[in-house]
Amino acid sequence: QDELLGLYDGKDKVVKLNVNNFNETVLEQNRGSLVEFYNTYCGHCRRFAPVYKKLAEQLHPWQDVVIVSAIDCAAEENNGICRTYEVMSYPTLRYLGPSFQPTATQYGVKLETQNPDELRSLLAGLVSVENQTANNIHWPNVAPVTESDSAGNLFEDLQSVQEQIALIFEPENSTLAIETAMFLLNWPAVEVRRINDATIAAKFKIDSKQHQLALLDRRGAIQIHTPANQTSIAYAQAIESALRALNMTPRPQKQLQQQQQLPSAPIGRNREVSEIISEVHRNKHLIYQADLEQAIRTILHNEVSKQNEIGGEPLVALQRFLTVLERYNPLGTNGRQMVSKLREFVVQFNQKLSGQQFEQELRRLVSKLGQIYSTTNYVGCTGSSPHLRGFTCSLWTLFHYLSVQSAGNEEAQDPLEVLQAMHGYVRNFFGCTDCSNHFQEMAARRKIWSVASKDEAVLWLWAAHNEVNQRLAGDATEDPQFPKIQFPSANSCAQCRRATANASKDSLELNWNKDAVLSFLKNIHNPQFISRYGVP
Ligand code: FAD
């Protein structure tokens, strides 16, 4: 499955974490780790991935002290880790220091920015407050040069290979020297020291008002250098050139992760995908059983199971969601039984339950009841390349399906049953944090709680989805083979659009024949017409 491939691969420098290597790579090393907790299906995570890859590339020389790593919380196998670290939004970036161990209240330091320069500086700041020099020989010396240091011999405690000391004046609230030291971890011949005091800097001939640094050798000779600008990258480059001019060399960088053992796309995947996509293009109106099942599977086995604690509003939301799912469940006999039993299990709790308890009960039911899902692939939601479409597409599909089933159920009295279940789910469990926030804002603006009939609920969801389509048309997450259109297209449902002379191109909503749209939606989501393509 594409989602198992994660957003990072063997070609980038992000250290790939999973349930099998997390503790050994992050907790059992005397270095720090920047960890990104992400979901493959979260659009914002996808857009951030190239930025994070660049950061990992840039901070590769820091790896003896801090690594740049990531774990995919959309992979079910990683549920336990994402639960332990109580990840509430995606992507979440946390720094876990060298002696860090998670507890019920400590999950590491959350970094509240996604700007790479700010991240670099925050990391350097965190490194500078750890006292690790004794446990990790690579840890930079973060102590500022004092008055008495400057009077003595700065080389006194250094090893003989350290032939140079780079002295950097670090203005207040800056991490210039620490960052520079981190970039030079691979240069055994130099130690970088920070100077916070302009008078001390002057003793080493550094003019603190200029971008200057001093290289001091064991004989006491000082060379002044002026880097191109006042960034750690420029400072490190200036020092590297000076060291090379002295015939000094860096030690070779070690490979942190050898050959990446990531699951690769199965042979023949491309052929299979293009066959599936041809099928979907041939039958534009079909709803596929495979997608409905995949949505339910991901919701239960991943999104709900990876929650740490489910209490209060999220517990009520889960109970409502399971009630609606039980009522209009598209799964087979075993799947229907499973959802009923799961709902019975969850409603017993009126205070809270943990994601782990939920997952255990789910697994118990699956092993007791036998096969629940008939496929492990998407069909209508297959993307033309990995990480496009998939879960978010299937989630829309499932909720449209449920809203139509509710509209056809004469016994259902509550017009809001599906919209309320969806809203609660999206607000409390949907691992695409940006999507969830947008959806809640849109729900309030479009007055979701004023929907008065079940038919209106079907149309509310359709119109809301079209608004999202319009916003995302042309976005980096759009699949070129499945451009975002105002749905349904004129080809799919000619009578759904009214041809009015004065209708503007941008106000498509005005052109809709909503009765025709409602019939169309009811028609395509009729259980009799659900396609079992791809289901053995
Ligand atoms: P999707 O838009 O996922 O649609 C799935 C299927 O539904 C389509 O193949 C089509 O057959 C059908 N369909 C399309 N439009 C309609 C309609 N109006 N009515 C009925 N059926 C329709 N991504 C972001 O990047 N930012 C966001 O803010 C964001 N918000 C989201 C909010 C929610 C609640 C959800 C479920 C997803 C959100 N997404 C967001 C994801 C995004 O909407 C798409 O799911 C994703 O880009 C994949 O698009 P897709 O081409 O597979 O089709």
Coordinates of C-alpha atoms and ligand atoms in Angstrom, one line a residue:
Q1 CA 0.0 0.0 0.0
D2 CA 1.3 3.4 -0.9
E3 CA 0.7 4.9 2.5
L4 CA 3.1 2.4 3.9
L5 CA 5.9 3.9 1.8
G6 CA 5.9 7.0 3.9
L7 CA 6.9 10.5 2.8
Y8 CA 10.7 9.9 3.0
D9 CA 12.8 7.3 1.2
G10 CA 16.3 6.1 0.8
K11 CA 17.3 9.1 -1.3
D12 CA 17.0 11.7 1.5
K13 CA 18.8 12.3 4.7
V14 CA 15.8 12.0 7.0
V15 CA 16.3 9.1 9.5
K16 CA 13.3 6.9 9.0
L17 CA 11.8 5.7 12.2
N18 CA 9.3 3.0 12.9
V19 CA 8.1 0.8 15.8
N20 CA 11.1 -1.5 15.3
N21 CA 13.9 1.1 15.4
F22 CA 12.4 4.0 17.3
N23 CA 13.8 3.2 20.8
E24 CA 17.2 2.1 19.6
T25 CA 17.6 5.1 17.3
V26 CA 16.1 7.8 19.5
L27 CA 16.1 6.8 23.1
E28 CA 19.2 4.6 23.4
Q29 CA 21.7 7.0 22.0
N30 CA 23.6 9.8 23.7
R31 CA 22.5 12.3 21.1
G32 CA 19.4 14.3 20.6
S33 CA 16.7 13.8 18.0
L34 CA 14.4 16.0 16.1
V35 CA 11.4 13.8 15.4
E36 CA 8.6 14.7 12.9
F37 CA 5.4 12.8 13.7
Y38 CA 3.4 12.9 10.4
N39 CA 0.6 11.3 8.5
T40 CA 1.2 10.3 4.9
Y41 CA -2.3 11.4 4.0
C42 CA -2.1 14.8 5.5
G43 CA -1.8 17.4 2.7
H44 CA 0.1 19.8 4.9
C45 CA 2.6 17.0 5.8
R46 CA 3.1 16.4 2.1
R47 CA 3.8 20.0 1.4
F48 CA 6.2 20.2 4.4
A49 CA 8.1 17.1 3.4
P50 CA 10.4 18.8 0.8
V51 CA 11.3 21.5 3.4
Y52 CA 12.1 18.8 6.0
K53 CA 14.2 16.9 3.5
K54 CA 16.3 20.0 2.8
L55 CA 16.7 20.6 6.6
A56 CA 17.9 17.0 7.0
E57 CA 20.4 17.5 4.2
Q58 CA 21.6 20.8 5.7
L59 CA 21.9 19.4 9.3
H60 CA 23.5 16.1 8.2
P61 CA 26.8 17.3 9.6
W62 CA 25.1 17.6 13.0
Q63 CA 24.2 13.9 13.2
D64 CA 26.6 13.0 16.0
V65 CA 24.8 15.4 18.3
V66 CA 21.3 15.6 16.9
I67 CA 19.6 13.7 14.1
V68 CA 16.7 14.8 11.9
S69 CA 14.1 11.9 11.8
A70 CA 10.5 11.2 11.1
I71 CA 7.9 8.6 11.8
D72 CA 4.7 7.9 9.9
C73 CA 1.7 7.8 12.2
A74 CA -0.5 6.6 9.3
A75 CA 1.3 3.3 9.4
E76 CA -0.8 1.1 11.7
E77 CA 2.4 -0.6 13.0
N78 CA 3.5 2.7 14.6
N79 CA 0.2 3.3 16.5
G80 CA 1.9 2.5 19.8
I81 CA 4.7 5.0 19.4
C82 CA 2.3 7.8 18.2
R83 CA 0.0 7.0 21.1
T84 CA 2.9 7.1 23.7
Y85 CA 4.0 10.5 22.4
E86 CA 0.4 11.8 22.5
V87 CA 0.6 13.4 19.0
M88 CA -2.5 15.6 18.7
S89 CA -1.8 17.4 15.4
Y90 CA 0.2 16.6 12.2
P91 CA 2.9 17.3 11.5
T92 CA 4.3 17.6 15.1
L93 CA 7.9 18.3 15.6
R94 CA 9.5 17.4 18.9
Y95 CA 13.1 17.5 20.2
L96 CA 14.0 14.5 22.4
G97 CA 17.2 15.1 24.2
P98 CA 20.0 12.5 24.9
S99 CA 18.6 11.4 28.2
F100 CA 15.0 11.7 27.4
Q101 CA 12.5 9.0 28.3
P102 CA 8.8 9.5 27.7
T103 CA 6.5 9.5 30.7
A104 CA 2.7 10.1 31.1
T105 CA 3.3 13.8 30.9
Q106 CA 6.6 14.3 29.1
Y107 CA 6.7 13.8 25.3
G108 CA 9.7 15.9 24.4
V109 CA 10.0 19.6 23.5
K110 CA 7.5 20.7 20.9
L111 CA 8.9 23.0 18.3
E112 CA 6.2 25.3 17.2
T113 CA 7.6 26.4 13.8
Q114 CA 8.1 24.8 10.4
N115 CA 10.5 27.5 9.3
P116 CA 13.8 25.7 8.6
D117 CA 16.0 28.6 9.8
E118 CA 14.0 28.9 13.0
L119 CA 14.2 25.1 13.5
R120 CA 17.9 25.1 13.1
S121 CA 18.3 27.9 15.7
L122 CA 15.9 26.3 18.1
L123 CA 17.7 23.0 17.9
A124 CA 21.1 24.7 18.5
G125 CA 19.5 26.4 21.6
L126 CA 18.3 23.1 22.9
V127 CA 21.7 21.5 22.4
S128 CA 23.3 24.4 24.2
V129 CA 21.3 23.8 27.4
E130 CA 22.0 20.0 27.5
N131 CA 25.1 19.1 29.5
Q132 CA 26.4 16.2 27.5
T133 CA 30.1 16.9 27.1
A134 CA 31.0 13.9 29.4
N135 CA 28.8 11.4 27.6
N136 CA 29.2 12.3 24.0
I137 CA 32.7 13.3 22.8
H138 CA 31.2 15.2 19.9
W139 CA 29.0 17.5 21.9
P140 CA 30.2 21.0 21.3
N141 CA 31.7 23.0 24.1
V142 CA 28.9 25.5 24.8
A143 CA 30.5 27.4 27.7
P144 CA 31.2 31.0 26.7
V145 CA 34.8 32.1 27.0
T146 CA 35.2 33.9 30.3
E147 CA 37.5 36.7 31.4
S148 CA 39.8 34.2 33.2
D149 CA 39.7 31.7 30.2
S150 CA 40.9 34.5 28.0
A151 CA 43.8 35.2 30.3
G152 CA 44.8 31.5 30.3
N153 CA 45.5 28.8 27.8
L154 CA 42.3 27.9 25.9
F155 CA 44.0 24.7 24.6
E156 CA 44.7 23.4 28.1
D157 CA 42.0 20.7 28.1
L158 CA 41.9 19.9 24.4
Q159 CA 43.2 16.8 22.7
S160 CA 46.3 17.2 20.6
V161 CA 44.4 16.9 17.3
Q162 CA 42.6 20.1 18.1
E163 CA 45.0 22.5 16.6
Q164 CA 42.8 25.5 16.2
I165 CA 40.1 27.3 18.2
A166 CA 37.5 29.3 16.3
L167 CA 36.3 32.1 18.4
I168 CA 32.9 33.6 17.5
F169 CA 31.2 36.6 19.0
E170 CA 27.6 35.6 19.6
P171 CA 25.2 38.4 20.0
E172 CA 22.5 38.1 22.7
N173 CA 19.6 35.7 21.7
S174 CA 21.6 34.3 18.9
T175 CA 22.8 30.7 18.4
L176 CA 25.4 31.6 15.8
A177 CA 28.4 30.0 17.5
I178 CA 26.6 26.8 18.6
E179 CA 25.2 26.3 15.1
T180 CA 28.6 26.9 13.6
A181 CA 30.1 24.4 16.0
M182 CA 27.5 21.9 15.0
F183 CA 28.4 22.3 11.3
L184 CA 32.0 21.6 12.2
L185 CA 31.6 18.5 14.2
N186 CA 33.4 16.6 11.5
W187 CA 36.5 18.7 11.7
P188 CA 38.6 17.2 14.5
A189 CA 41.2 19.9 14.2
V190 CA 39.0 22.7 15.4
E191 CA 37.0 23.6 18.5
V192 CA 34.5 26.4 18.2
R193 CA 34.0 28.6 21.3
R194 CA 31.4 31.3 21.7
I195 CA 32.2 34.7 23.2
N196 CA 29.3 36.7 24.6
D197 CA 31.2 39.7 25.8
A198 CA 32.5 42.4 23.4
T199 CA 35.5 43.2 25.6
I200 CA 36.6 39.6 25.6
A201 CA 36.1 39.5 21.9
A202 CA 38.3 42.5 21.5
K203 CA 41.2 40.6 23.3
F204 CA 41.1 38.2 20.4
K205 CA 41.0 41.1 17.9
I206 CA 37.4 40.5 17.0
D207 CA 35.4 43.6 16.3
S208 CA 32.0 42.6 17.7
K209 CA 30.3 45.2 15.4
Q210 CA 31.7 43.4 12.3
H211 CA 31.0 39.9 11.0
Q212 CA 34.3 38.6 12.2
L213 CA 35.7 35.4 13.7
A214 CA 39.1 34.6 15.0
L215 CA 41.1 31.4 14.5
L216 CA 43.6 30.9 17.3
D217 CA 46.4 28.3 17.0
R218 CA 48.4 26.6 19.7
R219 CA 51.2 29.2 19.4
G220 CA 48.8 32.0 20.1
A221 CA 48.7 33.3 16.6
I222 CA 45.3 34.8 15.6
Q223 CA 43.8 35.0 12.1
I224 CA 40.8 37.2 11.6
H225 CA 38.2 36.1 9.0
T226 CA 35.1 37.9 7.7
P227 CA 32.4 35.4 6.6
A228 CA 30.1 36.4 3.8
N229 CA 27.2 37.1 6.1
Q230 CA 26.2 36.6 9.7
T231 CA 24.8 33.1 9.3
S232 CA 26.2 29.9 10.8
I233 CA 26.5 28.4 7.3
A234 CA 28.7 31.3 6.2
Y235 CA 30.7 31.1 9.4
A236 CA 31.2 27.4 9.0
Q237 CA 32.2 27.8 5.4
A238 CA 34.8 30.5 6.3
I239 CA 36.3 28.3 8.9
E240 CA 36.4 25.2 6.6
S241 CA 38.2 27.2 3.9
A242 CA 40.7 28.4 6.5
L243 CA 41.3 24.9 7.7
R244 CA 41.7 23.5 4.2
A245 CA 44.3 26.2 3.5
L246 CA 46.2 24.8 6.5
N247 CA 45.9 21.3 4.9
M248 CA 43.4 20.1 7.4
T249 CA 40.6 17.8 6.4
P250 CA 37.2 16.6 7.8
R251 CA 36.7 13.0 8.9
P252 CA 34.4 11.0 6.6
Q253 CA 30.8 11.3 7.5
K254 CA 29.2 8.0 8.5
Q255 CA 26.0 6.8 7.0
L256 CA 23.4 6.9 9.7
Q257 CA 21.0 4.4 8.2
Q258 CA 22.6 1.9 5.8
Q259 CA 20.5 0.7 3.0
Q260 CA 17.0 1.7 3.7
Q261 CA 14.8 -1.3 4.4
L262 CA 11.6 0.3 3.5
P263 CA 8.9 -1.6 1.8
S264 CA 9.2 -0.8 -1.8
A265 CA 6.4 -0.6 -4.3
P266 CA 5.6 -4.2 -5.4
I267 CA 6.8 -5.2 -8.8
G268 CA 4.0 -4.6 -11.3
R269 CA 2.4 -1.9 -9.2
N270 CA 2.6 0.6 -12.0
R271 CA 0.7 -1.8 -14.3
E272 CA -1.9 -2.5 -11.6
V273 CA -2.3 1.2 -10.9
S274 CA -2.8 2.1 -14.5
E275 CA -5.3 -0.7 -14.9
I276 CA -7.2 0.5 -11.9
I277 CA -7.1 4.1 -13.0
S278 CA -8.4 3.2 -16.5
E279 CA -11.3 1.4 -14.8
V280 CA -12.1 4.4 -12.6
H281 CA -11.9 6.8 -15.6
R282 CA -14.1 4.5 -17.6
N283 CA -16.7 4.5 -14.8
K284 CA -16.6 8.0 -13.4
H285 CA -19.8 7.7 -11.3
L286 CA -19.0 4.5 -9.5
I287 CA -18.5 4.2 -5.8
Y288 CA -16.2 1.3 -4.9
Q289 CA -16.6 -1.1 -2.1
A290 CA -12.8 -1.2 -1.7
D291 CA -12.7 2.6 -0.8
L292 CA -15.5 2.4 1.7
E293 CA -13.7 -0.5 3.4
Q294 CA -10.4 1.2 3.4
A295 CA -11.8 4.3 5.0
I296 CA -13.4 2.2 7.8
R297 CA -10.2 0.3 8.3
T298 CA -8.0 3.4 8.6
I299 CA -10.5 5.1 10.9
L300 CA -10.7 2.2 13.3
H301 CA -7.2 0.5 13.1
N302 CA -5.2 3.7 12.8
E303 CA -6.9 7.0 13.6
V304 CA -8.9 6.0 16.6
S305 CA -6.4 3.3 17.8
K306 CA -3.5 5.7 17.9
Q307 CA -5.2 8.1 20.4
N308 CA -3.7 8.1 23.8
E309 CA -6.8 8.8 25.8
I310 CA -10.4 9.1 24.5
G311 CA -12.7 10.9 27.0
G312 CA -15.2 13.7 27.2
E313 CA -16.1 15.2 23.8
P314 CA -13.9 12.7 21.7
L315 CA -15.6 9.8 23.5
V316 CA -19.1 11.1 22.6
A317 CA -17.9 11.7 19.1
L318 CA -16.6 8.1 18.8
Q319 CA -19.9 6.7 20.1
R320 CA -21.9 8.8 17.7
F321 CA -19.7 7.8 14.8
L322 CA -19.9 4.1 15.6
T323 CA -23.7 4.4 16.0
V324 CA -24.1 5.8 12.5
L325 CA -21.6 3.4 11.0
E326 CA -23.4 0.4 12.6
R327 CA -26.7 1.7 11.1
Y328 CA -25.4 2.1 7.5
N329 CA -22.4 -0.2 7.6
P330 CA -21.2 -1.1 4.1
L331 CA -19.0 -4.0 5.3
G332 CA -20.0 -7.7 5.0
T333 CA -21.6 -9.9 7.7
N334 CA -18.4 -10.1 9.8
G335 CA -17.7 -6.4 9.5
R336 CA -21.2 -5.5 10.5
Q337 CA -20.9 -7.7 13.6
M338 CA -17.6 -6.2 14.4
V339 CA -18.8 -2.7 14.3
S340 CA -21.9 -3.6 16.4
K341 CA -19.7 -5.3 19.1
L342 CA -17.3 -2.4 19.0
R343 CA -20.0 0.1 19.5
E344 CA -21.4 -2.0 22.5
F345 CA -17.9 -2.0 23.9
V346 CA -17.3 1.7 23.5
V347 CA -20.7 2.8 25.0
Q348 CA -19.9 1.0 28.2
F349 CA -17.4 3.7 28.9
N350 CA -18.8 7.0 30.2
Q351 CA -15.6 8.6 31.4
K352 CA -12.8 7.6 29.1
L353 CA -11.0 4.7 27.4
S354 CA -7.6 4.5 26.0
G355 CA -6.7 4.0 22.3
Q356 CA -4.8 0.9 23.4
Q357 CA -8.0 -0.6 25.0
F358 CA -9.9 0.2 21.8
E359 CA -7.2 -1.3 19.6
Q360 CA -7.1 -4.5 21.8
E361 CA -10.8 -4.9 21.6
L362 CA -10.7 -4.3 17.8
R363 CA -8.0 -6.9 17.4
R364 CA -9.8 -9.4 19.6
L365 CA -13.0 -9.0 17.4
V366 CA -11.0 -9.3 14.2
S367 CA -9.4 -12.6 15.3
K368 CA -12.7 -13.9 16.6
L369 CA -14.9 -13.0 13.7
G370 CA -12.5 -13.8 10.8
Q371 CA -12.1 -11.8 7.6
I372 CA -13.6 -8.3 7.9
Y373 CA -12.2 -6.5 4.9
S374 CA -12.2 -7.9 1.4
T375 CA -9.3 -5.9 0.0
T376 CA -6.3 -4.0 1.1
N377 CA -6.3 -1.5 -1.9
Y378 CA -8.1 1.6 -2.9
V379 CA -9.8 1.6 -6.2
G380 CA -11.8 4.8 -6.9
C381 CA -9.3 6.6 -4.6
T382 CA -6.1 5.1 -6.1
G383 CA -3.6 7.9 -6.8
S384 CA -1.5 8.0 -10.0
S385 CA 1.5 8.2 -7.7
P386 CA 2.2 7.2 -4.1
H387 CA 0.9 9.6 -1.5
L388 CA -1.8 11.1 -3.7
R389 CA -5.5 10.6 -2.9
G390 CA -6.0 7.5 -0.7
F391 CA -7.5 7.9 2.8
T392 CA -8.8 11.4 2.6
C393 CA -10.6 10.6 -0.7
S394 CA -12.1 7.5 0.9
L395 CA -13.2 9.4 3.9
W396 CA -15.3 11.8 1.8
T397 CA -16.6 8.8 -0.1
L398 CA -17.7 7.1 3.1
F399 CA -19.4 10.2 4.5
H400 CA -21.3 10.9 1.3
Y401 CA -22.3 7.2 1.3
L402 CA -23.5 7.4 4.9
S403 CA -25.4 10.7 4.3
V404 CA -27.3 9.1 1.4
Q405 CA -28.1 6.0 3.4
S406 CA -29.5 8.1 6.2
A407 CA -31.6 10.0 3.7
G408 CA -33.1 6.8 2.5
N409 CA -33.9 5.5 6.0
E410 CA -37.4 6.4 6.9
E411 CA -36.9 5.4 10.5
A412 CA -34.1 7.9 11.1
Q413 CA -35.5 11.0 12.7
D414 CA -32.4 13.1 13.1
P415 CA -31.5 15.0 10.0
L416 CA -28.1 15.7 11.5
E417 CA -27.1 12.2 12.5
V418 CA -24.4 11.8 9.8
L419 CA -23.2 15.4 9.7
Q420 CA -22.8 15.4 13.5
A421 CA -21.0 12.1 13.4
M422 CA -18.7 13.4 10.6
H423 CA -18.1 16.7 12.3
G424 CA -17.2 15.0 15.6
Y425 CA -14.9 12.5 13.8
V426 CA -13.1 15.2 11.8
R427 CA -12.8 17.5 14.8
N428 CA -11.5 14.8 17.2
F429 CA -9.8 12.1 15.2
F430 CA -9.0 13.1 11.7
G431 CA -5.2 13.0 11.4
C432 CA -5.1 15.7 8.8
T433 CA -5.0 18.7 11.2
D434 CA -5.2 21.4 8.6
C435 CA -8.2 19.7 6.9
S436 CA -9.9 19.4 10.3
N437 CA -9.4 23.0 11.1
H438 CA -10.7 24.1 7.7
F439 CA -13.6 21.8 7.9
Q440 CA -14.7 23.1 11.3
E441 CA -14.4 26.7 10.1
M442 CA -16.4 25.9 7.0
A443 CA -19.1 24.0 9.1
A444 CA -19.7 27.0 11.3
R445 CA -19.8 29.4 8.3
R446 CA -22.1 27.1 6.3
K447 CA -24.3 26.7 9.4
I448 CA -24.1 22.9 9.6
W449 CA -26.3 22.8 12.7
S450 CA -29.2 24.5 10.9
V451 CA -29.6 21.7 8.4
A452 CA -33.2 20.7 8.6
S453 CA -33.7 17.6 6.6
K454 CA -31.8 14.4 5.6
D455 CA -31.9 15.5 2.0
E456 CA -30.5 18.8 2.9
A457 CA -27.7 17.0 4.8
V458 CA -26.7 15.2 1.6
L459 CA -26.6 18.4 -0.2
W460 CA -24.8 20.2 2.6
L461 CA -21.9 17.7 2.4
W462 CA -21.9 17.9 -1.4
A463 CA -21.6 21.7 -1.4
A464 CA -19.0 21.7 1.4
H465 CA -16.9 19.2 -0.5
N466 CA -17.2 21.3 -3.6
E467 CA -15.9 24.3 -1.7
V468 CA -12.8 22.3 -0.6
N469 CA -12.4 21.1 -4.2
Q470 CA -12.4 24.7 -5.4
R471 CA -9.8 25.8 -2.8
L472 CA -7.5 22.9 -3.6
A473 CA -7.7 23.0 -7.4
G474 CA -4.2 23.3 -8.7
D475 CA -2.7 22.6 -5.2
A476 CA 0.5 20.5 -4.9
T477 CA -1.6 17.6 -3.5
E478 CA -3.9 17.5 -6.6
D479 CA -3.5 14.3 -8.6
P480 CA -3.0 15.4 -12.3
Q481 CA -5.1 12.4 -13.3
F482 CA -7.9 13.4 -11.0
P483 CA -8.2 17.2 -11.2
K484 CA -10.4 18.9 -8.7
I485 CA -13.6 19.7 -10.3
Q486 CA -17.0 21.1 -9.2
F487 CA -18.8 17.8 -8.8
P488 CA -20.5 16.2 -10.7
S489 CA -19.0 17.2 -14.0
A490 CA -21.3 18.3 -16.8
N491 CA -20.4 15.0 -18.5
S492 CA -21.5 12.9 -15.5
C493 CA -24.7 14.8 -14.9
A494 CA -25.8 17.2 -17.6
Q495 CA -29.1 18.0 -15.9
C496 CA -27.3 18.9 -12.6
R497 CA -26.1 22.2 -14.0
R498 CA -28.6 24.8 -15.3
A499 CA -27.4 26.7 -18.3
T500 CA -28.4 30.2 -17.4
A501 CA -27.3 33.1 -19.6
N502 CA -26.2 35.4 -16.8
A503 CA -24.4 32.8 -14.6
S504 CA -20.9 33.8 -13.9
K505 CA -18.1 31.2 -14.2
D506 CA -17.1 31.7 -10.6
S507 CA -20.5 31.3 -9.0
L508 CA -21.0 27.7 -10.1
E509 CA -23.2 27.2 -7.0
L510 CA -25.9 29.4 -8.6
N511 CA -26.1 27.1 -11.6
W512 CA -26.9 23.9 -9.9
N513 CA -30.2 22.1 -10.2
K514 CA -30.1 20.8 -6.7
D515 CA -33.0 18.3 -7.2
A516 CA -31.0 16.7 -10.0
V517 CA -27.8 16.8 -7.9
L518 CA -29.7 15.1 -5.0
S519 CA -31.0 12.3 -7.3
F520 CA -27.6 11.9 -8.8
L521 CA -25.9 11.5 -5.4
K522 CA -28.6 9.1 -4.2
N523 CA -28.2 7.1 -7.4
I524 CA -24.5 6.7 -7.3
H525 CA -24.5 5.8 -3.6
N526 CA -27.2 3.3 -3.9
P527 CA -25.8 0.1 -2.3
Q528 CA -27.0 -1.9 -5.3
F529 CA -24.7 0.0 -7.6
I530 CA -21.6 -0.1 -5.4
S531 CA -18.8 -1.6 -7.5
R532 CA -16.9 -4.6 -6.2
Y533 CA -14.1 -4.1 -8.7
G534 CA -10.8 -5.2 -7.1
V535 CA -12.6 -7.2 -4.4
P536 CA -11.8 -10.9 -4.8
Ligands
FAD1 P1 -11.6 14.0 -3.1 O1 -11.8 15.5 -3.1 O2 -11.0 13.4 -1.9 O3 -13.0 13.3 -3.4 C1 -13.2 11.9 -3.3 C2 -14.2 11.5 -4.3 O4 -15.5 12.1 -4.0 C3 -13.9 12.0 -5.7 O5 -13.2 11.0 -6.4 C4 -15.3 12.2 -6.4 O6 -15.7 11.0 -6.9 C5 -16.2 12.5 -5.2 N1 -16.5 13.9 -5.1 C6 -15.8 15.0 -5.4 N2 -16.4 16.1 -5.1 C7 -17.6 15.7 -4.6 C8 -18.7 16.4 -4.1 N3 -18.8 17.7 -4.1 N4 -19.8 15.6 -3.7 C9 -19.8 14.3 -3.7 N5 -18.8 13.6 -4.2 C10 -17.7 14.3 -4.6 N6 -6.9 18.7 1.9 C11 -6.1 19.8 2.0 O7 -5.1 19.9 1.4 N7 -6.6 20.9 2.7 C12 -7.8 20.9 3.3 O8 -8.2 21.8 4.0 C13 -8.6 19.7 3.3 N8 -9.7 19.5 4.0 C14 -10.4 18.3 4.0 C15 -11.5 18.2 4.8 C16 -12.1 16.9 4.8 C17 -13.3 16.7 5.7 C18 -11.6 15.8 4.1 C19 -12.3 14.5 4.2 C20 -10.5 16.0 3.3 C21 -9.9 17.2 3.2 N9 -8.8 17.4 2.4 C22 -8.0 18.6 2.5 C23 -8.3 16.4 1.5 C24 -8.9 16.7 0.1 O9 -10.3 17.1 0.2 C25 -8.9 15.5 -0.8 O10 -9.5 14.4 -0.1 C26 -7.6 15.1 -1.3 O11 -6.9 16.1 -1.9 C27 -7.7 13.9 -2.3 O12 -8.5 14.4 -3.4 P2 -9.1 13.5 -4.5 O13 -8.8 14.0 -5.8 O14 -8.8 12.1 -4.2 O15 -10.7 13.6 -4.3

